[in-house]
């Protein structure tokens, strides 16, 4: 994920998209329950496949292929988004041409109790959607890439909107995870509105914008002194 985000930041969009696609593949291997019949051979194949994808990502990072583009990528860390609402909200409000990718910091990976696989999966899908948007800017026929981005954003939004994934957590844990999910939902909807407008689907864009406004209100309430 982080190498893919770095490549997007360097405007190496195709390489970033390929790396994020590999990240999602690896994420599936990590969290998909293994069959009892899979055995050591399947586990060895999975490890080999993962190692190969990591090697390819390192190669892309070593030899990035940036392209001229007007797309501006701002990067914010998952850790920052979890503890401070303001940075991401301000980035989203600064300019409609600003695209925010999300890096998962190493500190997040060192605390297993703070891990949220659903959230991390949604972040990767979101970043993968951003890569599609960047590539669409360069394509002569961008519709297929825009439709792909929209599908990925909707998948990410569906994951973070699933309340069942918060069951069993304490009130403080729910609040912490909910804040991060709200921020990611705002980032997703911000790009959904942009995409739907570009695709001429103005009614759907307006519906998503109304949801975006409601989420922005929720974030402001979380940041207000009365809520602390």
PDB file of C-alpha atoms in Angstrom:
ATOM      1  CA  UNK A   1       0.000   0.000   0.000  1.00  0.00           C
ATOM      2  CA  UNK A   2       2.610   2.521   1.038  1.00  0.00           C
ATOM      3  CA  UNK A   3       4.829   1.908  -1.984  1.00  0.00           C
ATOM      4  CA  UNK A   4       1.791   2.311  -4.219  1.00  0.00           C
ATOM      5  CA  UNK A   5       0.927   5.600  -2.513  1.00  0.00           C
ATOM      6  CA  UNK A   6       4.526   6.795  -2.898  1.00  0.00           C
ATOM      7  CA  UNK A   7       4.454   6.007  -6.623  1.00  0.00           C
ATOM      8  CA  UNK A   8       1.200   7.960  -7.008  1.00  0.00           C
ATOM      9  CA  UNK A   9       2.821  10.857  -5.168  1.00  0.00           C
ATOM     10  CA  UNK A  10       5.700  10.720  -7.676  1.00  0.00           C
ATOM     11  CA  UNK A  11       3.137  10.723 -10.541  1.00  0.00           C
ATOM     12  CA  UNK A  12       4.133   7.213 -11.593  1.00  0.00           C
ATOM     13  CA  UNK A  13       0.434   6.400 -11.847  1.00  0.00           C
ATOM     14  CA  UNK A  14       0.490   3.118 -13.782  1.00  0.00           C
ATOM     15  CA  UNK A  15       3.149   1.662 -11.490  1.00  0.00           C
ATOM     16  CA  UNK A  16       1.223   2.911  -8.472  1.00  0.00           C
ATOM     17  CA  UNK A  17      -1.957   1.252  -9.736  1.00  0.00           C
ATOM     18  CA  UNK A  18      -0.160  -2.063 -10.344  1.00  0.00           C
ATOM     19  CA  UNK A  19       1.398  -1.948  -6.864  1.00  0.00           C
ATOM     20  CA  UNK A  20      -1.910  -1.184  -5.140  1.00  0.00           C
ATOM     21  CA  UNK A  21      -3.544  -4.036  -7.061  1.00  0.00           C
ATOM     22  CA  UNK A  22      -0.838  -6.343  -5.678  1.00  0.00           C
ATOM     23  CA  UNK A  23      -1.395  -4.921  -2.184  1.00  0.00           C
ATOM     24  CA  UNK A  24      -5.072  -5.883  -2.317  1.00  0.00           C
ATOM     25  CA  UNK A  25      -4.131  -9.379  -3.522  1.00  0.00           C
ATOM     26  CA  UNK A  26      -1.754  -9.804  -0.568  1.00  0.00           C
ATOM     27  CA  UNK A  27      -4.369  -8.433   1.833  1.00  0.00           C
ATOM     28  CA  UNK A  28      -6.764 -11.151   0.649  1.00  0.00           C
ATOM     29  CA  UNK A  29      -4.129 -13.821   1.340  1.00  0.00           C
ATOM     30  CA  UNK A  30      -3.498 -12.470   4.829  1.00  0.00           C
ATOM     31  CA  UNK A  31      -7.105 -12.299   5.985  1.00  0.00           C
ATOM     32  CA  UNK A  32      -8.797 -15.033   3.952  1.00  0.00           C
ATOM     33  CA  UNK A  33      -9.373 -18.151   6.128  1.00  0.00           C
ATOM     34  CA  UNK A  34      -7.263 -20.998   4.781  1.00  0.00           C
ATOM     35  CA  UNK A  35      -8.938 -24.258   3.919  1.00  0.00           C
ATOM     36  CA  UNK A  36      -8.067 -27.244   6.096  1.00  0.00           C
ATOM     37  CA  UNK A  37      -7.151 -29.101   2.937  1.00  0.00           C
ATOM     38  CA  UNK A  38      -4.805 -26.394   1.676  1.00  0.00           C
ATOM     39  CA  UNK A  39      -1.731 -27.815   3.435  1.00  0.00           C
ATOM     40  CA  UNK A  40       1.873 -26.624   3.375  1.00  0.00           C
ATOM     41  CA  UNK A  41       2.062 -26.533  -0.424  1.00  0.00           C
ATOM     42  CA  UNK A  42      -0.627 -23.867  -0.702  1.00  0.00           C
ATOM     43  CA  UNK A  43       0.963 -21.824   2.082  1.00  0.00           C
ATOM     44  CA  UNK A  44       4.335 -22.025   0.310  1.00  0.00           C
ATOM     45  CA  UNK A  45       2.759 -20.896  -2.980  1.00  0.00           C
ATOM     46  CA  UNK A  46       1.128 -17.951  -1.225  1.00  0.00           C
ATOM     47  CA  UNK A  47       4.422 -16.903   0.358  1.00  0.00           C
ATOM     48  CA  UNK A  48       6.217 -17.182  -2.980  1.00  0.00           C
ATOM     49  CA  UNK A  49       3.525 -15.136  -4.723  1.00  0.00           C
ATOM     50  CA  UNK A  50       3.666 -12.469  -2.002  1.00  0.00           C
ATOM     51  CA  UNK A  51       7.467 -12.277  -2.159  1.00  0.00           C
ATOM     52  CA  UNK A  52       7.296 -11.871  -5.938  1.00  0.00           C
ATOM     53  CA  UNK A  53       4.798  -8.999  -5.664  1.00  0.00           C
ATOM     54  CA  UNK A  54       6.901  -7.251  -3.015  1.00  0.00           C
ATOM     55  CA  UNK A  55       9.974  -7.648  -5.245  1.00  0.00           C
ATOM     56  CA  UNK A  56       8.103  -6.120  -8.185  1.00  0.00           C
ATOM     57  CA  UNK A  57       6.965  -3.203  -6.009  1.00  0.00           C
ATOM     58  CA  UNK A  58      10.555  -2.560  -4.890  1.00  0.00           C
ATOM     59  CA  UNK A  59      11.645  -2.578  -8.541  1.00  0.00           C
ATOM     60  CA  UNK A  60       8.981  -0.003  -9.398  1.00  0.00           C
ATOM     61  CA  UNK A  61      10.102   2.170  -6.485  1.00  0.00           C
ATOM     62  CA  UNK A  62      13.705   1.911  -7.682  1.00  0.00           C
ATOM     63  CA  UNK A  63      12.816   2.842 -11.263  1.00  0.00           C
ATOM     64  CA  UNK A  64       9.698   5.037 -11.143  1.00  0.00           C
ATOM     65  CA  UNK A  65       8.243   6.233 -14.431  1.00  0.00           C
ATOM     66  CA  UNK A  66       6.539   9.558 -13.696  1.00  0.00           C
ATOM     67  CA  UNK A  67       4.401  11.285 -16.303  1.00  0.00           C
ATOM     68  CA  UNK A  68       3.472  14.966 -16.700  1.00  0.00           C
ATOM     69  CA  UNK A  69       0.112  15.532 -15.052  1.00  0.00           C
ATOM     70  CA  UNK A  70      -1.969  18.242 -13.415  1.00  0.00           C
ATOM     71  CA  UNK A  71      -3.179  15.819 -10.722  1.00  0.00           C
ATOM     72  CA  UNK A  72      -1.927  16.817  -7.273  1.00  0.00           C
ATOM     73  CA  UNK A  73      -1.489  13.965  -4.782  1.00  0.00           C
ATOM     74  CA  UNK A  74      -1.366  14.852  -1.099  1.00  0.00           C
ATOM     75  CA  UNK A  75      -0.517  12.055   1.304  1.00  0.00           C
ATOM     76  CA  UNK A  76      -1.765  11.728   4.858  1.00  0.00           C
ATOM     77  CA  UNK A  77      -0.928   8.919   7.262  1.00  0.00           C
ATOM     78  CA  UNK A  78      -3.512   6.636   8.804  1.00  0.00           C
ATOM     79  CA  UNK A  79      -2.063   7.523  12.237  1.00  0.00           C
ATOM     80  CA  UNK A  80      -2.556  11.248  11.695  1.00  0.00           C
ATOM     81  CA  UNK A  81      -6.065  10.698  10.385  1.00  0.00           C
ATOM     82  CA  UNK A  82      -6.893   8.659  13.472  1.00  0.00           C
ATOM     83  CA  UNK A  83      -5.800  11.302  15.962  1.00  0.00           C
ATOM     84  CA  UNK A  84      -6.486  14.604  14.227  1.00  0.00           C
ATOM     85  CA  UNK A  85      -9.568  15.256  12.131  1.00  0.00           C
ATOM     86  CA  UNK A  86      -8.492  18.682  10.892  1.00  0.00           C
ATOM     87  CA  UNK A  87      -5.645  17.801   8.444  1.00  0.00           C
ATOM     88  CA  UNK A  88      -7.701  15.556   6.158  1.00  0.00           C
ATOM     89  CA  UNK A  89     -10.791  17.765   6.274  1.00  0.00           C
ATOM     90  CA  UNK A  90      -8.718  20.833   5.399  1.00  0.00           C
ATOM     91  CA  UNK A  91      -7.057  19.001   2.512  1.00  0.00           C
ATOM     92  CA  UNK A  92     -10.432  18.014   1.141  1.00  0.00           C
ATOM     93  CA  UNK A  93     -11.760  21.546   1.461  1.00  0.00           C
ATOM     94  CA  UNK A  94      -8.711  23.308  -0.006  1.00  0.00           C
ATOM     95  CA  UNK A  95      -9.239  22.461  -3.647  1.00  0.00           C
ATOM     96  CA  UNK A  96     -11.377  20.191  -5.772  1.00  0.00           C
ATOM     97  CA  UNK A  97      -8.201  19.302  -7.711  1.00  0.00           C
ATOM     98  CA  UNK A  98      -6.540  17.937  -4.574  1.00  0.00           C
ATOM     99  CA  UNK A  99      -6.455  14.147  -4.284  1.00  0.00           C
ATOM    100  CA  UNK A 100      -5.657  12.643  -0.885  1.00  0.00           C
ATOM    101  CA  UNK A 101      -3.982   9.226  -0.661  1.00  0.00           C
ATOM    102  CA  UNK A 102      -3.634   7.426   2.669  1.00  0.00           C
ATOM    103  CA  UNK A 103      -0.440   5.815   3.957  1.00  0.00           C
ATOM    104  CA  UNK A 104      -0.578   3.164   6.713  1.00  0.00           C
ATOM    105  CA  UNK A 105       2.251   4.034   9.091  1.00  0.00           C
ATOM    106  CA  UNK A 106       4.558   1.396  10.580  1.00  0.00           C
ATOM    107  CA  UNK A 107       3.498   2.464  14.083  1.00  0.00           C
ATOM    108  CA  UNK A 108      -0.041   1.323  13.257  1.00  0.00           C
ATOM    109  CA  UNK A 109       1.304  -2.138  12.385  1.00  0.00           C
ATOM    110  CA  UNK A 110       3.169  -2.462  15.708  1.00  0.00           C
ATOM    111  CA  UNK A 111      -0.046  -2.395  17.775  1.00  0.00           C
ATOM    112  CA  UNK A 112      -2.153  -5.464  16.902  1.00  0.00           C
ATOM    113  CA  UNK A 113      -4.951  -4.360  19.216  1.00  0.00           C
ATOM    114  CA  UNK A 114      -5.328  -1.168  17.204  1.00  0.00           C
ATOM    115  CA  UNK A 115      -5.504  -2.948  13.864  1.00  0.00           C
ATOM    116  CA  UNK A 116      -8.739  -2.813  11.925  1.00  0.00           C
ATOM    117  CA  UNK A 117      -8.475  -5.152   8.910  1.00  0.00           C
ATOM    118  CA  UNK A 118     -11.738  -3.860   7.440  1.00  0.00           C
ATOM    119  CA  UNK A 119     -10.522  -0.273   7.626  1.00  0.00           C
ATOM    120  CA  UNK A 120      -7.130  -1.122   6.146  1.00  0.00           C
ATOM    121  CA  UNK A 121      -8.801  -3.034   3.312  1.00  0.00           C
ATOM    122  CA  UNK A 122     -11.050  -0.039   2.638  1.00  0.00           C
ATOM    123  CA  UNK A 123      -8.009   2.266   2.582  1.00  0.00           C
ATOM    124  CA  UNK A 124      -6.306   0.089  -0.023  1.00  0.00           C
ATOM    125  CA  UNK A 125      -9.441  -0.035  -2.181  1.00  0.00           C
ATOM    126  CA  UNK A 126      -9.733   3.745  -1.838  1.00  0.00           C
ATOM    127  CA  UNK A 127      -6.102   4.292  -2.887  1.00  0.00           C
ATOM    128  CA  UNK A 128      -6.579   1.851  -5.784  1.00  0.00           C
ATOM    129  CA  UNK A 129      -9.580   3.935  -6.833  1.00  0.00           C
ATOM    130  CA  UNK A 130      -7.429   7.078  -6.746  1.00  0.00           C
ATOM    131  CA  UNK A 131      -4.933   5.387  -9.059  1.00  0.00           C
ATOM    132  CA  UNK A 132      -7.754   4.702 -11.529  1.00  0.00           C
ATOM    133  CA  UNK A 133      -8.779   8.372 -11.325  1.00  0.00           C
ATOM    134  CA  UNK A 134      -5.219   9.500 -12.044  1.00  0.00           C
ATOM    135  CA  UNK A 135      -4.951   7.155 -15.022  1.00  0.00           C
ATOM    136  CA  UNK A 136      -8.328   8.371 -16.305  1.00  0.00           C
ATOM    137  CA  UNK A 137      -6.899  11.899 -16.481  1.00  0.00           C
ATOM    138  CA  UNK A 138      -4.331  10.640 -18.984  1.00  0.00           C
ATOM    139  CA  UNK A 139      -6.549   8.306 -21.011  1.00  0.00           C
ATOM    140  CA  UNK A 140      -8.102   9.213 -24.354  1.00  0.00           C
ATOM    141  CA  UNK A 141     -11.162   7.154 -23.371  1.00  0.00           C
ATOM    142  CA  UNK A 142     -11.399   7.569 -19.567  1.00  0.00           C
ATOM    143  CA  UNK A 143     -14.900   6.146 -18.982  1.00  0.00           C
ATOM    144  CA  UNK A 144     -13.828   2.572 -18.170  1.00  0.00           C
ATOM    145  CA  UNK A 145     -11.232   3.794 -15.673  1.00  0.00           C
ATOM    146  CA  UNK A 146     -13.761   6.156 -14.088  1.00  0.00           C
ATOM    147  CA  UNK A 147     -16.266   3.321 -13.760  1.00  0.00           C
ATOM    148  CA  UNK A 148     -13.556   1.166 -12.170  1.00  0.00           C
ATOM    149  CA  UNK A 149     -12.705   3.935  -9.705  1.00  0.00           C
ATOM    150  CA  UNK A 150     -16.377   4.395  -8.833  1.00  0.00           C
ATOM    151  CA  UNK A 151     -16.772   0.667  -8.180  1.00  0.00           C
ATOM    152  CA  UNK A 152     -13.707   0.634  -5.905  1.00  0.00           C
ATOM    153  CA  UNK A 153     -14.894   3.702  -3.976  1.00  0.00           C
ATOM    154  CA  UNK A 154     -18.322   2.125  -3.491  1.00  0.00           C
ATOM    155  CA  UNK A 155     -16.679  -1.071  -2.191  1.00  0.00           C
ATOM    156  CA  UNK A 156     -14.579   0.946   0.255  1.00  0.00           C
ATOM    157  CA  UNK A 157     -17.624   2.906   1.423  1.00  0.00           C
ATOM    158  CA  UNK A 158     -19.605  -0.298   1.903  1.00  0.00           C
ATOM    159  CA  UNK A 159     -16.857  -1.754   4.126  1.00  0.00           C
ATOM    160  CA  UNK A 160     -16.515   1.292   6.373  1.00  0.00           C
ATOM    161  CA  UNK A 161     -20.300   1.652   6.640  1.00  0.00           C
ATOM    162  CA  UNK A 162     -20.675  -1.890   8.000  1.00  0.00           C
ATOM    163  CA  UNK A 163     -21.605  -1.424  11.657  1.00  0.00           C
ATOM    164  CA  UNK A 164     -21.253  -5.163  12.352  1.00  0.00           C
ATOM    165  CA  UNK A 165     -17.470  -4.826  12.116  1.00  0.00           C
ATOM    166  CA  UNK A 166     -17.539  -2.650  15.272  1.00  0.00           C
ATOM    167  CA  UNK A 167     -19.369  -5.209  17.390  1.00  0.00           C
ATOM    168  CA  UNK A 168     -17.576  -6.346  20.531  1.00  0.00           C
ATOM    169  CA  UNK A 169     -15.523  -3.161  20.865  1.00  0.00           C
ATOM    170  CA  UNK A 170     -15.544  -0.886  23.902  1.00  0.00           C
ATOM    171  CA  UNK A 171     -17.093   2.586  23.665  1.00  0.00           C
ATOM    172  CA  UNK A 172     -13.676   4.277  23.455  1.00  0.00           C
ATOM    173  CA  UNK A 173     -12.531   1.837  20.745  1.00  0.00           C
ATOM    174  CA  UNK A 174     -15.705   2.418  18.764  1.00  0.00           C
ATOM    175  CA  UNK A 175     -15.182   6.175  19.008  1.00  0.00           C
ATOM    176  CA  UNK A 176     -11.563   5.925  17.812  1.00  0.00           C
ATOM    177  CA  UNK A 177     -12.373   3.621  14.910  1.00  0.00           C
ATOM    178  CA  UNK A 178     -15.511   5.587  14.040  1.00  0.00           C
ATOM    179  CA  UNK A 179     -13.563   8.839  13.739  1.00  0.00           C
ATOM    180  CA  UNK A 180     -11.132   7.260  11.272  1.00  0.00           C
ATOM    181  CA  UNK A 181     -13.975   5.679   9.312  1.00  0.00           C
ATOM    182  CA  UNK A 182     -15.739   9.042   9.118  1.00  0.00           C
ATOM    183  CA  UNK A 183     -12.614  10.640   7.699  1.00  0.00           C
ATOM    184  CA  UNK A 184     -12.164   7.886   5.128  1.00  0.00           C
ATOM    185  CA  UNK A 185     -15.852   8.081   4.208  1.00  0.00           C
ATOM    186  CA  UNK A 186     -15.442  11.829   3.572  1.00  0.00           C
ATOM    187  CA  UNK A 187     -12.410  11.176   1.343  1.00  0.00           C
ATOM    188  CA  UNK A 188     -14.328   8.479  -0.565  1.00  0.00           C
ATOM    189  CA  UNK A 189     -17.466  10.577  -1.069  1.00  0.00           C
ATOM    190  CA  UNK A 190     -15.445  13.616  -2.092  1.00  0.00           C
ATOM    191  CA  UNK A 191     -14.073  11.629  -5.021  1.00  0.00           C
ATOM    192  CA  UNK A 192     -17.394   9.915  -5.760  1.00  0.00           C
ATOM    193  CA  UNK A 193     -19.025  13.334  -6.193  1.00  0.00           C
ATOM    194  CA  UNK A 194     -16.212  14.422  -8.488  1.00  0.00           C
ATOM    195  CA  UNK A 195     -16.432  11.235 -10.574  1.00  0.00           C
ATOM    196  CA  UNK A 196     -20.213  11.258 -10.928  1.00  0.00           C
ATOM    197  CA  UNK A 197     -20.101  14.908 -12.009  1.00  0.00           C
ATOM    198  CA  UNK A 198     -17.473  14.118 -14.651  1.00  0.00           C
ATOM    199  CA  UNK A 199     -19.646  11.220 -15.854  1.00  0.00           C
ATOM    200  CA  UNK A 200     -22.689  13.487 -16.147  1.00  0.00           C
ATOM    201  CA  UNK A 201     -24.632  11.689 -13.401  1.00  0.00           C
ATOM    202  CA  UNK A 202     -25.668  14.865 -11.615  1.00  0.00           C
ATOM    203  CA  UNK A 203     -28.565  13.456  -9.565  1.00  0.00           C
ATOM    204  CA  UNK A 204     -26.363  10.718  -8.107  1.00  0.00           C
ATOM    205  CA  UNK A 205     -23.595  13.263  -7.559  1.00  0.00           C
ATOM    206  CA  UNK A 206     -25.987  15.482  -5.618  1.00  0.00           C
ATOM    207  CA  UNK A 207     -27.121  12.551  -3.441  1.00  0.00           C
ATOM    208  CA  UNK A 208     -23.511  11.705  -2.608  1.00  0.00           C
ATOM    209  CA  UNK A 209     -22.804  15.378  -1.920  1.00  0.00           C
ATOM    210  CA  UNK A 210     -25.634  15.491   0.614  1.00  0.00           C
ATOM    211  CA  UNK A 211     -24.099  12.494   2.393  1.00  0.00           C
ATOM    212  CA  UNK A 212     -20.745  14.278   2.298  1.00  0.00           C
ATOM    213  CA  UNK A 213     -22.252  17.359   3.950  1.00  0.00           C
ATOM    214  CA  UNK A 214     -23.775  15.223   6.719  1.00  0.00           C
ATOM    215  CA  UNK A 215     -20.427  13.521   7.368  1.00  0.00           C
ATOM    216  CA  UNK A 216     -18.688  16.890   7.461  1.00  0.00           C
ATOM    217  CA  UNK A 217     -21.168  17.993  10.119  1.00  0.00           C
ATOM    218  CA  UNK A 218     -20.424  14.832  12.123  1.00  0.00           C
ATOM    219  CA  UNK A 219     -16.680  15.554  11.979  1.00  0.00           C
ATOM    220  CA  UNK A 220     -17.248  19.142  13.160  1.00  0.00           C
ATOM    221  CA  UNK A 221     -19.256  17.812  16.095  1.00  0.00           C
ATOM    222  CA  UNK A 222     -16.421  15.441  17.024  1.00  0.00           C
ATOM    223  CA  UNK A 223     -13.954  18.338  16.965  1.00  0.00           C
ATOM    224  CA  UNK A 224     -16.126  20.720  19.013  1.00  0.00           C
ATOM    225  CA  UNK A 225     -15.098  21.287  22.668  1.00  0.00           C
ATOM    226  CA  UNK A 226     -18.520  20.112  23.882  1.00  0.00           C
ATOM    227  CA  UNK A 227     -17.826  16.613  22.508  1.00  0.00           C
ATOM    228  CA  UNK A 228     -14.504  16.249  24.339  1.00  0.00           C
TER     229      UNK A 228
END
